Coordinates of C-alpha atoms (C1' of nucleotides) in Angstrom, one line a residue:
Chain B
M949 CA -53.0 -8.5 -4.4
T950 CA -51.5 -6.0 -1.9
K951 CA -48.6 -4.0 -2.9
S952 CA -45.5 -6.0 -2.1
P953 CA -43.3 -4.4 0.4
K954 CA -39.9 -3.3 -0.9
F955 CA -37.3 -5.0 1.1
E956 CA -33.7 -3.8 1.3
P957 CA -30.7 -5.9 0.6
V958 CA -29.0 -6.4 4.0
Q959 CA -25.3 -6.6 4.3
P960 CA -23.2 -7.3 7.3
V961 CA -21.1 -4.5 8.8
R962 CA -17.5 -5.6 9.1
A963 CA -15.5 -5.0 12.2
Y964 CA -12.8 -3.1 10.3
Q965 CA -15.4 -0.8 8.8
R966 CA -16.6 0.2 12.2
I967 CA -13.1 1.0 13.2
V968 CA -12.7 3.2 10.1
E969 CA -15.9 4.9 11.0
Q970 CA -14.9 5.6 14.6
V971 CA -11.6 7.1 13.5
E972 CA -13.2 9.3 10.8
D973 CA -15.9 10.3 13.3
A974 CA -13.3 11.3 15.8
L975 CA -11.6 13.3 13.1
A976 CA -14.9 15.0 12.1
R977 CA -15.6 15.9 15.7
G978 CA -12.2 17.3 16.2
D979 CA -11.2 14.8 18.8
L980 CA -8.4 13.8 16.5
V981 CA -6.4 16.5 14.6
P982 CA -3.8 16.3 11.9
G983 CA -0.3 15.8 13.2
Q984 CA -1.6 13.8 16.2
R985 CA -0.7 10.2 16.5
L986 CA -2.9 7.1 16.7
P987 CA -2.0 4.6 19.4
S988 CA 0.1 1.7 18.2
E989 CA -1.6 -1.2 16.4
R990 CA -1.3 -3.4 19.5
E991 CA -2.8 -0.6 21.6
L992 CA -5.7 -0.3 19.2
V993 CA -6.2 -4.0 19.5
A994 CA -6.8 -3.5 23.2
Q995 CA -9.0 -0.5 22.7
F996 CA -11.2 -1.9 19.9
E997 CA -11.1 -5.4 21.3
V998 CA -10.4 -7.0 18.0
S999 CA -7.5 -8.8 16.5
R1000 CA -4.5 -7.1 15.0
S1001 CA -5.5 -8.3 11.5
T1002 CA -8.7 -6.4 11.8
V1003 CA -7.0 -3.3 13.1
R1004 CA -4.6 -3.5 10.2
E1005 CA -7.3 -3.9 7.6
A1006 CA -8.9 -0.8 9.0
L1007 CA -5.6 1.1 8.9
R1008 CA -5.1 0.1 5.3
V1009 CA -8.5 1.6 4.4
L1010 CA -7.7 4.8 6.3
E1011 CA -4.2 4.9 4.7
S1012 CA -5.8 4.5 1.3
N1013 CA -8.1 7.4 2.1
G1014 CA -5.1 9.5 3.0
V1015 CA -6.2 9.8 6.6
V1016 CA -3.2 8.2 8.3
R1017 CA 0.2 7.0 7.5
S1018 CA 2.1 4.3 9.2
R1019 CA 5.9 4.0 9.4
P1020 CA 7.6 0.8 10.7
G1021 CA 9.4 1.3 13.9
D1022 CA 7.9 4.7 14.7
P1023 CA 7.3 4.6 18.5
N1024 CA 4.7 7.4 18.1
G1025 CA 2.3 5.3 16.1
P1026 CA 0.4 6.0 12.9
E1027 CA 0.3 9.7 12.0
I1028 CA -2.9 11.6 11.3
L1029 CA -2.2 13.4 8.1
P1030 CA -3.2 17.0 7.5
F1031 CA -6.1 17.1 5.0
S1032 CA -9.0 19.3 4.1
S1033 CA -11.3 16.5 2.9
S1034 CA -10.5 12.9 2.9
A1035 CA -11.6 12.7 -0.8
L1036 CA -9.0 15.3 -1.7
R1037 CA -6.2 13.5 0.1
K1038 CA -7.3 10.2 -1.5
Q1039 CA -7.0 11.9 -4.8
V1040 CA -3.5 12.9 -4.0
A1041 CA -2.6 9.4 -2.9
R1042 CA -4.1 7.8 -6.0
L1043 CA -2.6 10.2 -8.4
A1044 CA 0.8 10.1 -6.7
R1045 CA 0.9 6.4 -7.3
V1046 CA 0.5 6.5 -11.0
D1047 CA 3.6 5.8 -13.0
E1048 CA 5.0 7.7 -15.9
L1049 CA 2.8 5.9 -18.4
T1050 CA -0.1 8.1 -17.4
L1051 CA 1.9 11.3 -17.0
S1052 CA 0.3 12.4 -20.3
E1053 CA -3.1 11.9 -18.9
L1054 CA -2.3 14.0 -15.9
I1055 CA -0.9 16.7 -18.1
G1056 CA -4.1 16.5 -20.2
F1057 CA -6.1 16.8 -17.1
R1058 CA -4.2 19.9 -16.2
M1059 CA -4.7 21.4 -19.7
I1060 CA -8.4 20.9 -19.3
M1061 CA -8.7 22.1 -15.8
D1062 CA -6.4 25.1 -16.2
G1063 CA -8.3 26.0 -19.4
A1064 CA -11.5 25.8 -17.6
A1065 CA -10.2 28.1 -14.8
I1066 CA -9.0 30.7 -17.3
Q1067 CA -12.2 30.6 -19.2
V1068 CA -14.3 31.2 -16.1
A1069 CA -11.8 33.7 -14.8
S1070 CA -12.0 35.8 -17.9
R1071 CA -15.7 36.3 -17.3
L1072 CA -15.6 36.9 -13.6
R1073 CA -12.4 38.9 -13.1
T1074 CA -12.6 42.4 -11.7
P1075 CA -10.3 45.2 -12.9
E1076 CA -8.3 44.8 -9.6
E1077 CA -7.8 41.2 -10.3
L1078 CA -6.5 42.0 -13.7
D1079 CA -4.0 44.3 -12.1
D1080 CA -3.0 41.4 -9.8
L1081 CA -2.5 39.2 -12.8
E1082 CA -0.2 41.7 -14.5
A1083 CA 1.8 42.1 -11.3
T1084 CA 2.3 38.4 -11.2
L1085 CA 3.6 38.6 -14.8
V1086 CA 6.2 41.1 -13.6
A1087 CA 7.2 38.9 -10.8
M1088 CA 7.7 36.0 -13.2
R1089 CA 9.9 38.2 -15.4
D1090 CA 12.1 39.1 -12.4
A1091 CA 12.2 35.5 -11.3
I1092 CA 13.7 34.4 -14.6
D1093 CA 16.9 36.2 -13.7
V1094 CA 17.1 34.4 -10.3
D1095 CA 16.7 30.7 -11.1
F1096 CA 14.3 28.1 -12.2
A1097 CA 12.9 27.5 -8.8
A1098 CA 12.0 31.1 -8.4
F1099 CA 10.3 31.1 -11.8
S1100 CA 8.4 27.9 -11.0
E1101 CA 7.2 29.6 -7.8
A1102 CA 6.0 32.6 -9.6
D1103 CA 4.3 30.4 -12.2
L1104 CA 2.6 28.7 -9.3
A1105 CA 1.4 32.0 -8.0
F1106 CA 0.0 32.9 -11.4
H1107 CA -2.1 29.8 -11.7
E1108 CA -3.3 30.0 -8.1
L1109 CA -4.5 33.5 -8.8
I1110 CA -6.3 32.4 -11.9
A1111 CA -8.0 29.6 -10.0
R1112 CA -9.0 32.1 -7.3
I1113 CA -10.4 34.5 -9.8
S1114 CA -12.5 31.6 -11.1
R1115 CA -14.2 31.7 -7.7
N1116 CA -14.6 27.9 -7.8
S1117 CA -12.9 26.3 -4.9
L1118 CA -13.0 22.9 -6.6
I1119 CA -11.1 24.2 -9.6
Q1120 CA -8.7 25.6 -7.2
T1121 CA -8.0 22.5 -5.3
C1122 CA -8.1 20.3 -8.3
N1123 CA -5.7 22.5 -10.2
E1124 CA -3.3 22.6 -7.3
V1125 CA -3.4 18.9 -6.6
V1126 CA -2.8 17.8 -10.1
R1127 CA -0.1 20.4 -10.7
G1128 CA 1.7 19.2 -7.6
V1129 CA 1.6 15.6 -8.7
V1130 CA 2.8 16.5 -12.2
L1131 CA 5.7 18.5 -10.8
G1132 CA 6.5 15.8 -8.4
L1133 CA 6.7 13.3 -11.2
I1134 CA 9.0 15.3 -13.4
A1135 CA 10.6 17.8 -11.1
D1136 CA 14.1 16.4 -11.4
K1137 CA 13.9 16.4 -15.2
V1138 CA 12.5 20.0 -15.3
A1139 CA 15.3 21.2 -13.0
H1140 CA 17.9 19.8 -15.4
A1141 CA 16.4 21.3 -18.4
A1142 CA 19.6 22.8 -20.1
N1143 CA 18.0 25.6 -22.0
S1144 CA 15.5 26.5 -19.3
R1145 CA 16.0 30.2 -19.7
A1146 CA 14.6 30.1 -23.2
L1147 CA 11.8 27.9 -22.0
M1148 CA 11.0 30.4 -19.2
L1149 CA 10.9 33.3 -21.6
E1150 CA 8.7 31.5 -23.9
S1151 CA 6.4 30.5 -21.1
L1152 CA 6.3 34.1 -19.8
H1153 CA 5.3 35.3 -23.3
H1154 CA 2.4 32.9 -23.4
H1155 CA 1.3 33.9 -19.9
A1156 CA 1.3 37.6 -21.1
E1157 CA -0.9 36.6 -24.0
V1158 CA -3.3 34.9 -21.7
V1159 CA -3.6 38.0 -19.6
D1160 CA -4.2 40.1 -22.7
A1161 CA -7.0 37.7 -23.8
I1162 CA -8.5 37.8 -20.4
R1163 CA -8.4 41.6 -20.4
T1164 CA -10.4 41.7 -23.7
G1165 CA -12.8 39.1 -22.3
N1166 CA -11.8 36.5 -24.8
G1167 CA -11.9 33.6 -22.5
H1168 CA -11.9 31.1 -25.4
A1169 CA -8.6 32.4 -26.8
A1170 CA -7.1 32.7 -23.4
A1171 CA -7.8 29.1 -22.5
R1172 CA -6.4 28.0 -25.9
I1173 CA -3.2 29.8 -25.4
A1174 CA -2.9 28.5 -21.9
R1175 CA -3.3 24.9 -23.1
Q1176 CA -0.8 25.5 -25.9
N1177 CA 1.7 26.8 -23.3
M1178 CA 1.2 23.9 -21.0
F1179 CA 1.7 21.6 -23.9
D1180 CA 4.9 23.2 -24.9
Y1181 CA 6.1 23.2 -21.3
Y1182 CA 5.5 19.6 -20.6
A1183 CA 5.4 17.9 -24.0
G1184 CA 9.1 17.0 -23.8
Y1185 CA 8.4 14.7 -20.8
V1186 CA 5.9 12.4 -22.5
P1187 CA 6.6 9.8 -25.1
D1188 CA 6.2 10.9 -28.7
S1189 CA 3.4 8.5 -29.3
E1190 CA 1.3 10.3 -26.6
Q1191 CA 2.1 13.8 -27.7
E1192 CA -0.4 13.7 -30.5
T1193 CA -3.2 13.0 -28.0
L1194 CA -2.2 16.0 -25.9
R1195 CA -1.8 18.2 -28.9
A1196 CA -5.4 17.5 -29.9
L1197 CA -6.4 19.0 -26.6
I1198 CA -5.0 22.4 -27.5
E1199 CA -7.5 23.1 -30.2
D1200 CA -11.2 23.2 -29.6
Chain K
M31 CA 30.8 24.7 -2.2
T32 CA 29.3 22.4 -4.7
K33 CA 25.5 22.5 -5.1
S34 CA 24.0 19.9 -2.8
P35 CA 22.0 17.3 -4.7
K36 CA 18.3 17.1 -4.0
F37 CA 17.7 13.6 -2.6
E38 CA 14.3 12.0 -2.5
P39 CA 12.8 10.4 0.5
V40 CA 12.9 6.7 0.1
Q41 CA 10.2 4.5 1.5
P42 CA 9.9 0.7 1.5
V43 CA 7.3 -0.8 -0.8
R44 CA 5.0 -3.0 1.0
A45 CA 3.9 -6.3 -0.3
Y46 CA 0.2 -5.4 -0.2
Q47 CA 1.0 -2.3 -2.3
R48 CA 2.5 -4.4 -5.0
I49 CA -0.6 -6.6 -5.1
V50 CA -2.7 -3.5 -5.5
E51 CA -0.5 -2.3 -8.3
Q52 CA -0.6 -5.6 -10.1
V53 CA -4.4 -5.6 -10.0
E54 CA -4.8 -2.1 -11.1
D55 CA -2.3 -2.6 -13.9
A56 CA -4.2 -5.6 -15.1
L57 CA -7.3 -3.5 -15.1
A58 CA -5.6 -0.7 -17.0
R59 CA -4.3 -3.2 -19.6
G60 CA -7.7 -4.7 -20.0
D61 CA -6.6 -8.1 -18.7
L62 CA -9.2 -7.6 -16.1
V63 CA -12.6 -6.2 -16.9
P64 CA -15.6 -5.1 -14.8
G65 CA -17.9 -8.0 -13.9
Q66 CA -15.1 -10.4 -14.0
R67 CA -14.1 -12.1 -10.7
L68 CA -10.8 -12.2 -8.9
P69 CA -9.7 -15.6 -7.7
S70 CA -10.6 -16.4 -4.1
E71 CA -8.4 -15.1 -1.3
R72 CA -6.7 -18.4 -0.8
E73 CA -6.0 -18.8 -4.5
L74 CA -4.5 -15.3 -4.5
V75 CA -2.3 -16.4 -1.6
A76 CA -0.9 -19.1 -3.9
Q77 CA -0.5 -16.8 -6.9
F78 CA 1.2 -13.9 -5.1
E79 CA 3.0 -16.2 -2.7
V80 CA 2.2 -14.1 0.3
S81 CA 0.1 -14.7 3.4
R82 CA -3.7 -14.3 3.4
S83 CA -3.3 -11.3 5.8
T84 CA -1.3 -9.5 3.1
V85 CA -3.8 -10.4 0.4
R86 CA -6.6 -9.2 2.5
E87 CA -4.9 -5.9 3.2
A88 CA -4.5 -5.4 -0.5
L89 CA -8.2 -6.2 -1.0
R90 CA -9.2 -3.7 1.6
V91 CA -7.3 -1.0 -0.3
L92 CA -8.8 -2.0 -3.7
E93 CA -12.3 -2.1 -2.1
S94 CA -11.8 1.3 -0.6
N95 CA -10.9 2.5 -4.0
G96 CA -14.0 1.1 -5.6
V97 CA -12.2 -1.5 -7.7
V98 CA -13.5 -4.7 -6.2
R99 CA -16.1 -5.9 -3.8
S100 CA -16.0 -9.0 -1.6
R101 CA -19.0 -11.0 -0.4
P102 CA -18.6 -13.7 2.2
G103 CA -19.4 -17.1 0.9
D104 CA -19.5 -16.1 -2.7
P105 CA -17.8 -19.0 -4.6
N106 CA -17.0 -16.7 -7.5
G107 CA -14.6 -14.6 -5.5
P108 CA -14.3 -10.8 -5.3
E109 CA -16.1 -8.9 -8.0
I110 CA -14.4 -6.4 -10.3
L111 CA -16.7 -3.3 -10.2
P112 CA -17.4 -1.1 -13.2
F113 CA -16.2 2.4 -13.3
S114 CA -13.2 2.0 -11.1
S115 CA -10.9 4.9 -10.9
S116 CA -8.5 3.5 -13.5
A117 CA -11.3 2.9 -16.0
L118 CA -12.7 6.3 -15.5
R119 CA -9.4 7.9 -16.1
K120 CA -9.4 6.4 -19.5
Q121 CA -12.9 7.6 -20.2
V122 CA -11.9 11.1 -19.1
A123 CA -9.0 11.1 -21.5
R124 CA -11.0 9.8 -24.4
L125 CA -13.8 12.3 -24.0
A126 CA -11.3 15.1 -23.6
R127 CA -9.7 14.1 -26.8
V128 CA -12.8 14.6 -28.8
D129 CA -13.5 18.1 -27.8
E130 CA -13.6 20.0 -24.6
L131 CA -14.8 23.0 -22.7
T132 CA -17.7 23.8 -25.0
L133 CA -20.7 23.9 -22.8
S134 CA -22.3 21.0 -24.5
E135 CA -19.2 18.8 -23.9
L136 CA -19.1 19.7 -20.3
I137 CA -22.7 18.7 -20.0
G138 CA -22.0 15.5 -21.8
F139 CA -19.2 14.9 -19.4
R140 CA -21.6 15.4 -16.5
M141 CA -24.0 13.0 -18.1
I142 CA -21.4 10.4 -18.3
M143 CA -19.9 10.9 -14.8
D144 CA -23.2 11.3 -13.1
G145 CA -24.5 8.2 -14.8
A146 CA -21.5 6.3 -13.7
A147 CA -21.9 7.4 -10.2
I148 CA -25.5 6.4 -10.1
Q149 CA -24.8 3.0 -11.6
V150 CA -22.2 2.2 -9.1
A151 CA -24.2 3.7 -6.2
S152 CA -27.2 1.5 -7.0
R153 CA -25.1 -1.6 -6.4
L154 CA -23.2 -0.4 -3.3
R155 CA -25.8 1.6 -1.4
T156 CA -26.8 0.5 2.0
P157 CA -30.4 0.8 3.2
E158 CA -29.4 3.8 5.4
E159 CA -28.0 5.5 2.3
L160 CA -31.2 4.9 0.5
D161 CA -33.0 6.6 3.4
D162 CA -30.6 9.5 3.0
L163 CA -31.4 9.8 -0.6
E164 CA -35.1 9.9 0.0
A165 CA -34.6 12.5 2.7
T166 CA -32.8 14.6 0.1
L167 CA -35.7 14.3 -2.2
V168 CA -38.0 15.7 0.5
A169 CA -35.5 18.5 1.0
M170 CA -35.6 19.3 -2.7
R171 CA -39.4 19.3 -2.6
D172 CA -39.4 21.8 0.2
A173 CA -36.8 23.9 -1.5
I174 CA -39.0 24.4 -4.6
D175 CA -41.3 26.5 -2.4
V176 CA -38.4 28.7 -1.4
D177 CA -36.6 29.7 -4.5
F178 CA -34.4 28.4 -7.3
A179 CA -31.2 28.9 -5.3
A180 CA -32.5 26.7 -2.5
F181 CA -33.5 24.1 -5.0
S182 CA -30.2 24.2 -6.7
E183 CA -28.5 23.7 -3.4
A184 CA -30.7 20.7 -2.6
D185 CA -29.9 19.3 -6.0
L186 CA -26.2 19.7 -5.3
A187 CA -26.6 17.8 -2.1
F188 CA -28.4 15.0 -4.0
H189 CA -25.6 14.6 -6.5
E190 CA -22.9 14.8 -3.8
L191 CA -24.6 12.1 -1.9
I192 CA -24.8 9.9 -5.0
A193 CA -21.1 10.4 -5.6
R194 CA -20.3 9.6 -2.0
I195 CA -22.3 6.4 -2.2
S196 CA -20.4 5.4 -5.2
R197 CA -17.4 5.3 -2.9
N198 CA -15.2 6.4 -5.7
S199 CA -13.1 9.5 -5.1
L200 CA -12.5 10.2 -8.7
I201 CA -16.2 10.3 -9.5
Q202 CA -16.7 12.5 -6.5
T203 CA -14.1 15.1 -7.5
C204 CA -14.9 15.1 -11.2
N205 CA -18.6 15.4 -10.6
E206 CA -18.1 18.3 -8.3
V207 CA -15.6 20.1 -10.5
V208 CA -17.6 19.8 -13.7
R209 CA -20.8 20.7 -12.1
G210 CA -19.3 23.8 -10.7
V211 CA -18.0 24.8 -14.1
V212 CA -21.3 24.1 -15.8
L213 CA -23.2 26.2 -13.3
G214 CA -20.6 28.9 -13.5
L215 CA -21.1 29.1 -17.3
I216 CA -24.9 29.3 -17.3
A217 CA -25.8 30.4 -13.8
D218 CA -27.1 33.7 -15.0
K219 CA -29.3 32.1 -17.6
V220 CA -30.7 29.5 -15.3
A221 CA -31.5 32.1 -12.7
H222 CA -33.6 34.0 -15.2
A223 CA -35.6 31.0 -16.3
A224 CA -39.1 32.4 -16.0
N225 CA -41.1 29.2 -15.5
S226 CA -38.5 27.6 -13.3
R227 CA -41.0 26.1 -11.0
A228 CA -42.3 23.8 -13.6
L229 CA -38.7 22.9 -14.4
M230 CA -37.9 22.2 -10.8
L231 CA -41.0 20.0 -10.4
E232 CA -40.0 18.1 -13.5
S233 CA -36.5 17.7 -12.2
L234 CA -37.7 16.5 -8.8
H235 CA -39.9 13.9 -10.5
H236 CA -36.9 12.6 -12.4
H237 CA -34.8 12.4 -9.3
A238 CA -37.5 10.4 -7.5
E239 CA -37.5 8.0 -10.4
V240 CA -33.8 7.6 -10.1
V241 CA -34.1 6.8 -6.4
D242 CA -36.8 4.2 -7.2
A243 CA -34.6 2.6 -9.7
I244 CA -31.7 2.6 -7.3
R245 CA -34.0 1.0 -4.7
T246 CA -34.8 -1.9 -7.0
G247 CA -31.1 -2.3 -7.9
N248 CA -31.7 -1.3 -11.5
G249 CA -28.6 0.8 -11.9
H250 CA -28.9 0.8 -15.7
A251 CA -32.3 2.4 -15.7
A252 CA -31.4 4.8 -12.9
A253 CA -28.4 6.0 -14.8
R254 CA -30.5 6.4 -18.0
I255 CA -33.1 8.4 -16.2
A256 CA -30.5 10.6 -14.7
R257 CA -28.9 11.3 -18.1
Q258 CA -32.3 12.1 -19.5
N259 CA -33.0 14.4 -16.7
M260 CA -29.7 16.2 -17.1
F261 CA -30.3 16.6 -20.8
D262 CA -33.8 18.1 -20.2
Y263 CA -32.4 20.4 -17.6
Y264 CA -29.5 21.8 -19.6
A265 CA -30.4 21.2 -23.3
G266 CA -32.0 24.7 -23.5
Y267 CA -28.6 26.3 -23.1
V268 CA -26.8 24.7 -25.9
P269 CA -27.2 25.3 -29.6
D270 CA -29.6 23.1 -31.5
S271 CA -26.8 21.7 -33.6
E272 CA -25.1 20.2 -30.5
Q273 CA -28.2 18.9 -28.9
E274 CA -28.2 15.8 -31.1
T275 CA -24.8 14.8 -29.8
L276 CA -26.0 15.1 -26.2
R277 CA -29.2 13.2 -26.9
A278 CA -27.1 10.3 -28.1
L279 CA -25.5 10.1 -24.7
I280 CA -28.7 9.4 -23.0
E281 CA -28.9 5.9 -24.3
D282 CA -26.1 3.7 -23.2
Chain M
dC1004 C1' 31.0 17.9 30.0
dC1005 C1' 30.1 16.0 25.5
dT1006 C1' 30.2 12.5 22.2
dA1007 C1' 29.9 7.9 20.1
dG1008 C1' 28.6 3.4 20.5
dT1009 C1' 25.7 -0.3 22.3
dC1010 C1' 21.7 -2.0 23.7
dC1011 C1' 16.7 -2.9 24.1
dA1012 C1' 11.9 -2.1 24.2
dC1013 C1' 8.9 -1.2 20.8
dT1014 C1' 7.1 -0.4 16.1
dG1015 C1' 4.8 -2.0 11.8
dG1016 C1' 5.1 -5.8 8.0
dT1017 C1' 4.5 -10.4 7.2
dC1018 C1' 3.6 -15.1 8.1
dA1019 C1' 1.1 -19.7 9.3
dG1020 C1' -2.7 -21.9 10.9
dA1021 C1' -7.2 -22.1 12.9
dC1022 C1' -12.3 -21.3 13.6
dC1023 C1' -16.7 -19.5 12.3
dA1024 C1' -20.9 -18.0 9.8
dG1025 C1' -22.4 -17.5 5.6
dT1026 C1' -23.3 -19.1 0.5
dC1027 C1' -24.3 -22.2 -3.1
dG1028 C1' -24.4 -26.3 -5.9
dG1029 C1' -25.7 -30.9 -6.1
dC1030 C1' -27.3 -35.1 -4.3
dG1031 C1' -30.9 -37.9 -2.6
dC1032 C1' -35.3 -38.4 -0.6
dA1033 C1' -40.4 -37.8 -0.7
Chain G
dT1201 C1' -40.7 -33.2 -10.0
dG1202 C1' -39.9 -30.6 -6.1
dC1203 C1' -37.6 -29.9 -1.8
dG1204 C1' -34.5 -30.1 1.9
dC1205 C1' -30.3 -31.4 3.5
dC1206 C1' -25.3 -31.7 3.1
dG1207 C1' -20.7 -30.6 2.1
dA1208 C1' -17.3 -27.9 -0.1
dC1209 C1' -16.4 -23.8 -0.6
dT1210 C1' -16.3 -18.4 0.6
dG1211 C1' -14.8 -14.3 3.3
dG1212 C1' -14.3 -12.4 8.3
dT1213 C1' -11.9 -12.8 12.3
dC1214 C1' -8.7 -14.5 15.6
dT1215 C1' -4.1 -16.2 17.8
dG1216 C1' 0.5 -16.1 18.1
dA1217 C1' 4.8 -15.8 16.1
dC1218 C1' 9.1 -13.8 13.7
dC1219 C1' 11.6 -10.2 11.5
dA1220 C1' 13.7 -5.7 10.2
dG1221 C1' 13.5 -1.3 11.4
dT1222 C1' 13.4 2.8 14.9
dG1223 C1' 14.6 5.7 18.6
dG1224 C1' 15.5 6.4 23.4
dA1225 C1' 18.3 5.1 27.5
dC1226 C1' 22.4 3.8 28.9
dT1227 C1' 27.4 3.6 28.9
dA1228 C1' 32.3 3.9 27.8
dG1229 C1' 35.7 6.9 26.1
dG1230 C1' 37.3 11.5 24.9

DNA sequence: CCTAGTCCACTGGTCAGACCAGTCGGCGCA
DNA sequence: TGCGCCGACTGGTCTGACCAGTGGACTAGG
């Protein structure tokens, strides 16, 4: 018996998929740039020669991928969103939709990711980068006397620097995205924290310990302190029942 | 002047979004499990009390997120796919709770995530994507004759393609991040592997087996081979005491 | 001249109903 | 028993309609 040919499963290509492809191709080629607008749905109907239902199904896919955003009544048409990669934007869109039930998961994710960044950074850092880290600590100290927003910004700079030192762009983007989402979910609560000055001092102290551990090359300890700090910082915003899970993440 | 309150932009919730949320919530609660079927579109119209256009827009979003897949004429209705983003989030949390950031755990994480990606990819891949996979195999073969860095790059391309075929952004992002971390931790050791050519050939062979299994639609076998391969590839870099844990992950 | 109000063309969101090409189970015929 | 046809479904697409918003053009009143 001759070897049986291996046939492929065939599946029809849907019209809305081809629309999605055309838009993403145009984006990849640069014919479409962030900030630009897509024609209105009815105009797209004319251009693609399909029904509006089909156009809309394609727009839903693009929207779910973070490529476009539609606003009812906007005469300019759907907006092309700024994005580095559609996967990243999609990530943002997905994460941004999660409700407070999974806030603890997001925080856990941050604890893991930030710990990873620190552990890598403690091996790869140059003396200059260590200096930069310590400069950021000073900036954080000064920011405490301004207000919480300033401190938060300095804290952001610290973690961005850590991620950069890790020389892993994916850690960078991941850290940034998740941090943004977490802050977006609890920003109002954080801003109202009554005793935020004590919290900020405590956080600063932990950050200094992290830098110390990085200086001595003890990435393991540095990551642990960072996770502890993040737990202390965010634990108040998750239900008691879920705190135990997060606390377990601190140790290793 | 009183401090101006920070208002949040409000945006209307669309009907199709609420449908998406309901489905994903059911998935998160476990009321809906992979392999199960959604009611037919017309039945969903009756349950959600919306029009079919609205149901279909919601299905397009879910499909684009790798949660369901529709097939014309299938009397069973849309299929709930395994390893949807919501399910993976839970897996990530569970794994992270056990232990994290030791090299062996990261490798275990990669074995799980890569296996998930391959299992999904073997069901969703188009014939064109299978061709792409085989082209990547050829590229890996050629890269062996160059050097280890080239091979590593081709290997990266292979796994990125798998993740892309899985059409699941969470798989994509996690795979990339963790892979980057693992390589960062052992890059120096890997580069010094004296007999790396034999290792590369072995790895290539395993990758070809994975593609074969994907071609025949045997996602289970494909994922198992991939986990085995990853174990063989990395096991040398973790302590003997932890290898047993990793080995247990190979089987499903 | 500027402002405030009205209007209107247009947007996206949703709906109802229709047709088609597939898919699959079952019935009946050979 | 085996096979082919049929019919009741499925999802993909289309048409045409209505509605609540949006924002620009226009206009009346200062």
